[in-house]
Backbone as JSON, one array per atom type, in Angstrom:
{
  "sequence": "VQLQAFGGGLVQPGGSLTLSCAASASISSASAMAWYRQAPGKQREQVATITTVGRTNYAESVKDRFTISRDDAKNTVSLQMKNLKPEDTAVYYCNVQYTTPGGNKFVYWGQGTQVTVSS",
  "N": [[12.48, -16.58, -2.3], [9.59, -16.66, -4.15], [8.2, -15.53, -7.18], [5.24, -14.78, -8.88], [3.98, -13.88, -11.87], [1.16, -12.48, -13.49], [-1.64, -11.79, -15.67], [-1.13, -11.0, -18.24], [-1.76, -10.87, -21.82], [-3.62, -10.72, -24.92], [-4.15, -7.7, -26.53], [-5.75, -4.94, -28.1], [-4.25, -2.21, -29.95], [-4.05, 0.81, -28.13], [-5.49, -0.14, -26.06], [-5.87, -1.44, -22.65], [-4.14, -3.03, -19.94], [-3.6, -4.77, -16.89], [-0.95, -5.87, -15.07], [0.01, -8.18, -12.57], [2.0, -9.17, -9.79], [2.74, -11.63, -7.62], [4.26, -12.24, -4.54], [5.93, -14.8, -2.68], [6.82, -14.29, -0.21], [7.12, -11.8, 2.37], [7.06, -8.47, 1.16], [7.48, -6.15, 2.35], [9.91, -5.37, 3.36], [11.41, -5.18, 1.15], [13.75, -3.54, -0.85], [13.3, -2.54, -3.33], [11.01, -2.91, -6.05], [10.32, -4.14, -9.31], [9.41, -3.92, -12.8], [10.29, -5.53, -15.75], [10.86, -5.94, -19.26], [11.03, -8.01, -22.17], [11.43, -8.05, -25.49], [11.1, -10.02, -28.53], [14.25, -10.88, -29.79], [15.49, -8.74, -28.6], [17.19, -7.03, -25.92], [16.58, -7.48, -22.42], [14.75, -4.99, -20.8], [14.42, -2.4, -18.39], [11.32, -1.41, -17.14], [9.71, -0.17, -15.16], [10.1, 0.99, -11.8], [9.72, 0.71, -8.23], [10.24, 1.96, -5.03], [10.83, 1.23, -1.51], [9.72, 3.38, -0.17], [7.92, 4.23, -1.93], [8.79, 5.63, -4.11], [8.88, 6.17, -7.56], [9.98, 5.15, -10.84], [10.28, 5.43, -14.34], [10.7, 4.01, -17.6], [11.43, 6.03, -20.44], [9.85, 5.46, -22.63], [7.46, 4.55, -21.65], [6.43, 6.34, -19.91], [3.8, 8.23, -18.47], [1.95, 6.49, -19.43], [2.12, 4.02, -18.19], [1.71, 2.7, -14.89], [3.19, 1.91, -11.89], [2.67, 0.07, -8.91], [2.58, -0.9, -5.44], [1.49, -3.29, -3.07], [1.94, -3.85, 0.03], [0.64, -5.24, 2.0], [-0.59, -7.31, 0.67], [1.51, -8.41, -0.55], [2.16, -7.86, -3.24], [2.98, -6.52, -6.47], [2.04, -4.28, -8.95], [1.39, -3.47, -12.39], [-0.03, -1.1, -14.15], [-1.18, -0.64, -17.34], [-1.75, 1.56, -19.94], [-3.15, 2.83, -23.01], [-1.83, 1.13, -24.87], [0.75, 0.11, -27.12], [1.86, -1.4, -30.22], [4.62, -1.76, -29.99], [4.93, -2.28, -27.34], [4.71, -4.92, -27.02], [5.86, -7.81, -25.54], [7.57, -10.1, -23.32], [6.83, -9.78, -19.99], [8.46, -9.25, -16.95], [8.62, -9.52, -13.43], [10.47, -8.3, -10.64], [12.03, -8.51, -7.41], [13.91, -6.81, -5.02], [16.08, -7.21, -2.36], [17.92, -5.62, 0.16], [20.54, -6.09, 2.36], [21.43, -5.04, 5.72], [24.16, -4.87, 5.6], [24.61, -4.21, 3.04], [24.49, -6.07, 1.02], [22.92, -7.34, -1.88], [19.99, -8.99, -2.93], [18.3, -10.44, -5.54], [15.27, -11.39, -6.95], [13.41, -13.13, -9.46], [10.4, -13.24, -11.36], [8.47, -15.53, -13.45], [7.61, -14.45, -15.85], [5.21, -12.93, -18.06], [3.28, -12.93, -20.95], [2.68, -10.19, -23.06], [0.82, -9.06, -25.67], [0.34, -6.77, -28.16], [-1.82, -6.06, -30.56], [-3.72, -5.63, -33.54]],
  "CA": [[11.26, -15.86, -2.62], [9.06, -16.97, -5.48], [7.33, -14.5, -7.73], [4.38, -15.26, -9.96], [3.38, -12.78, -12.62], [0.0, -12.85, -14.27], [-2.41, -10.66, -16.19], [-0.81, -10.72, -19.62], [-2.73, -11.33, -22.8], [-3.69, -10.05, -26.21], [-4.95, -6.48, -26.45], [-5.64, -4.09, -29.28], [-3.59, -0.92, -29.72], [-4.9, 1.76, -27.42], [-6.15, -0.81, -24.95], [-5.25, -1.44, -21.32], [-3.94, -4.28, -19.2], [-2.93, -4.63, -15.6], [-0.16, -7.02, -14.66], [0.24, -8.31, -11.14], [3.09, -10.08, -9.42], [2.55, -12.03, -6.23], [5.46, -12.78, -3.92], [5.67, -15.84, -1.67], [7.29, -13.78, 1.08], [6.79, -10.39, 2.59], [7.82, -7.51, 0.36], [7.53, -4.88, 3.07], [11.3, -4.99, 3.57], [12.1, -5.12, -0.14], [14.26, -2.19, -1.14], [12.69, -2.09, -4.57], [10.38, -3.9, -6.92], [10.4, -3.6, -10.66], [8.96, -4.66, -13.96], [11.14, -5.49, -16.92], [10.26, -6.62, -20.4], [11.95, -8.45, -23.2], [10.8, -8.33, -26.78], [11.89, -10.96, -29.32], [15.46, -10.36, -30.41], [15.99, -7.56, -27.91], [17.64, -7.24, -24.55], [15.62, -7.16, -21.38], [14.86, -3.59, -20.4], [13.65, -2.01, -17.21], [10.13, -0.63, -17.49], [9.3, 0.68, -14.04], [10.55, 0.55, -10.48], [9.13, 1.38, -7.08], [11.05, 1.7, -3.84], [10.13, 1.0, -0.25], [8.97, 4.57, 0.21], [6.97, 4.55, -2.99], [9.35, 6.43, -5.2], [8.77, 5.43, -8.82], [10.8, 5.56, -11.98], [9.77, 4.79, -15.54], [11.39, 4.18, -18.88], [10.85, 7.13, -21.2], [8.89, 4.95, -23.6], [6.18, 4.2, -21.02], [5.98, 7.41, -19.02], [2.44, 8.76, -18.68], [1.05, 5.42, -19.88], [2.19, 2.91, -17.25], [1.78, 3.07, -13.48], [3.58, 0.81, -11.02], [2.22, 0.24, -7.53], [2.84, -2.07, -4.61], [0.59, -3.5, -1.93], [2.73, -4.65, 0.95], [-0.24, -6.12, 2.77], [-0.88, -8.48, -0.15], [2.78, -8.85, -1.15], [2.04, -7.8, -4.69], [3.33, -5.32, -7.22], [1.22, -4.26, -10.15], [1.76, -2.54, -13.46], [-1.2, -0.71, -14.92], [-0.71, -0.19, -18.65], [-2.8, 2.18, -20.73], [-2.76, 3.29, -24.35], [-0.79, 0.2, -25.29], [1.22, 0.21, -28.49], [2.46, -2.66, -30.68], [5.99, -1.87, -29.5], [4.91, -2.75, -25.95], [4.66, -6.37, -27.06], [7.04, -8.4, -24.92], [7.35, -10.86, -22.09], [7.04, -8.88, -18.86], [8.97, -9.92, -15.77], [8.72, -8.72, -12.21], [11.52, -8.71, -9.72], [12.08, -7.87, -6.1], [15.29, -6.67, -4.55], [16.28, -6.99, -0.93], [19.26, -5.16, 0.5], [20.82, -6.35, 3.76], [22.09, -3.9, 6.38], [25.55, -4.83, 5.18], [24.69, -3.73, 1.67], [24.36, -7.15, 0.04], [21.64, -7.29, -2.59], [19.44, -10.25, -3.43], [17.26, -10.13, -6.52], [14.46, -12.54, -7.35], [12.66, -12.88, -10.68], [9.24, -14.05, -11.68], [8.61, -16.33, -14.66], [7.24, -13.7, -17.03], [3.88, -13.04, -18.62], [3.32, -12.39, -22.31], [1.76, -9.13, -23.45], [0.82, -8.89, -27.11], [-0.52, -5.66, -28.58], [-2.01, -6.26, -31.99], [-5.09, -5.54, -34.02]],
  "C": [[10.83, -16.25, -4.03], [8.1, -15.89, -5.91], [6.51, -15.1, -8.86], [3.69, -14.07, -10.6], [2.2, -13.29, -13.42], [-0.71, -11.59, -14.75], [-2.11, -10.33, -17.64], [-1.9, -11.24, -20.56], [-2.61, -10.55, -24.09], [-4.62, -8.84, -26.08], [-4.73, -5.66, -27.7], [-4.89, -2.81, -28.96], [-4.56, 0.09, -29.11], [-5.59, 1.17, -26.21], [-5.34, -0.77, -23.66], [-5.12, -2.85, -20.78], [-3.32, -3.94, -17.87], [-2.24, -5.94, -15.27], [-0.02, -7.01, -13.15], [1.33, -9.34, -10.89], [2.94, -10.36, -7.94], [3.82, -12.68, -5.7], [5.09, -13.79, -2.83], [6.12, -15.42, -0.28], [6.94, -12.31, 1.19], [7.68, -9.49, 1.74], [7.98, -6.19, 1.11], [8.96, -4.41, 3.31], [12.1, -4.94, 2.27], [12.53, -3.69, -0.42], [13.66, -1.65, -2.42], [12.01, -3.24, -5.27], [10.31, -3.28, -8.3], [9.73, -4.51, -11.65], [9.97, -4.43, -15.07], [10.35, -6.11, -18.07], [11.34, -6.98, -21.41], [11.16, -8.8, -24.44], [11.67, -9.29, -27.57], [13.09, -10.28, -29.97], [16.05, -9.14, -29.74], [16.41, -7.92, -26.49], [16.51, -6.88, -23.57], [15.83, -5.72, -20.94], [13.96, -3.33, -19.19], [12.51, -1.1, -17.64], [9.76, 0.34, -16.39], [9.82, 0.1, -12.74], [9.8, 1.32, -9.41], [9.9, 0.99, -5.84], [10.17, 1.49, -2.61], [9.24, 2.18, 0.13], [8.04, 5.05, -0.89], [7.49, 5.42, -4.11], [9.34, 5.59, -6.48], [9.68, 6.0, -9.89], [10.33, 4.76, -13.19], [10.71, 4.98, -16.72], [10.67, 5.28, -19.66], [9.71, 6.65, -22.09], [7.52, 4.65, -22.99], [5.67, 5.27, -20.08], [4.61, 7.93, -19.45], [1.48, 7.72, -19.22], [0.99, 4.27, -18.87], [2.28, 3.45, -15.82], [2.12, 1.83, -12.66], [3.1, 1.12, -9.61], [2.54, -1.03, -6.75], [1.85, -2.1, -3.46], [1.32, -4.42, -0.97], [1.87, -5.6, 1.77], [-0.55, -7.41, 2.01], [0.37, -9.04, -0.82], [2.7, -8.9, -2.68], [2.56, -6.47, -5.24], [2.58, -5.39, -8.53], [1.76, -3.25, -11.15], [0.5, -2.29, -14.28], [-0.71, -0.09, -16.23], [-1.89, 0.34, -19.46], [-2.24, 2.6, -22.09], [-1.63, 2.41, -24.91], [-0.52, 0.3, -26.78], [1.81, -1.12, -28.92], [3.88, -2.85, -30.15], [6.07, -2.23, -28.01], [4.86, -4.27, -25.88], [5.96, -6.96, -26.54], [6.6, -9.37, -23.83], [7.72, -9.93, -20.94], [7.41, -9.7, -17.62], [8.94, -8.97, -14.57], [9.94, -9.18, -11.42], [11.43, -7.94, -8.41], [13.51, -7.9, -5.61], [15.28, -6.42, -3.05], [17.72, -6.57, -0.71], [19.47, -5.36, 2.0], [21.44, -5.11, 4.4], [23.55, -3.76, 5.97], [25.73, -4.4, 3.73], [24.62, -4.81, 0.61], [22.97, -7.12, -0.59], [21.26, -8.68, -3.09], [18.28, -9.9, -4.34], [16.58, -11.43, -6.94], [13.59, -12.16, -8.54], [11.44, -13.78, -10.77], [9.44, -14.72, -13.03], [8.21, -15.6, -15.93], [5.82, -13.95, -17.48], [3.87, -12.3, -19.95], [2.25, -11.31, -22.5], [1.92, -8.94, -24.96], [-0.17, -7.79, -27.48], [-0.63, -5.72, -30.1], [-3.47, -6.13, -32.34], [-5.46, -6.79, -34.8]]
}
């Protein structure tokens, strides 16, 4: 499965961006999809996740500002970001996780898209 993330860019503090991630295969059977980010000199951190049934989870730092959604018909997962802060600056990565009936997990990553929040 190949994932391509796009939508990053330069935005002023308080602005908005929407990231999208397109999968080369069906995501309808994916157990979860997620967005991570990695700022310079920091470890990659999980930003938001969404499960097959639409259950979402967010990092405390982005709650009430970011919204994750998935469109199984288009095989995409999106991250709507509002009220962006300079500390949101990072490379954002999407991933998709498949879990087999036997419990084996397969995780695929996209290439990342840069988000820079600066005046």
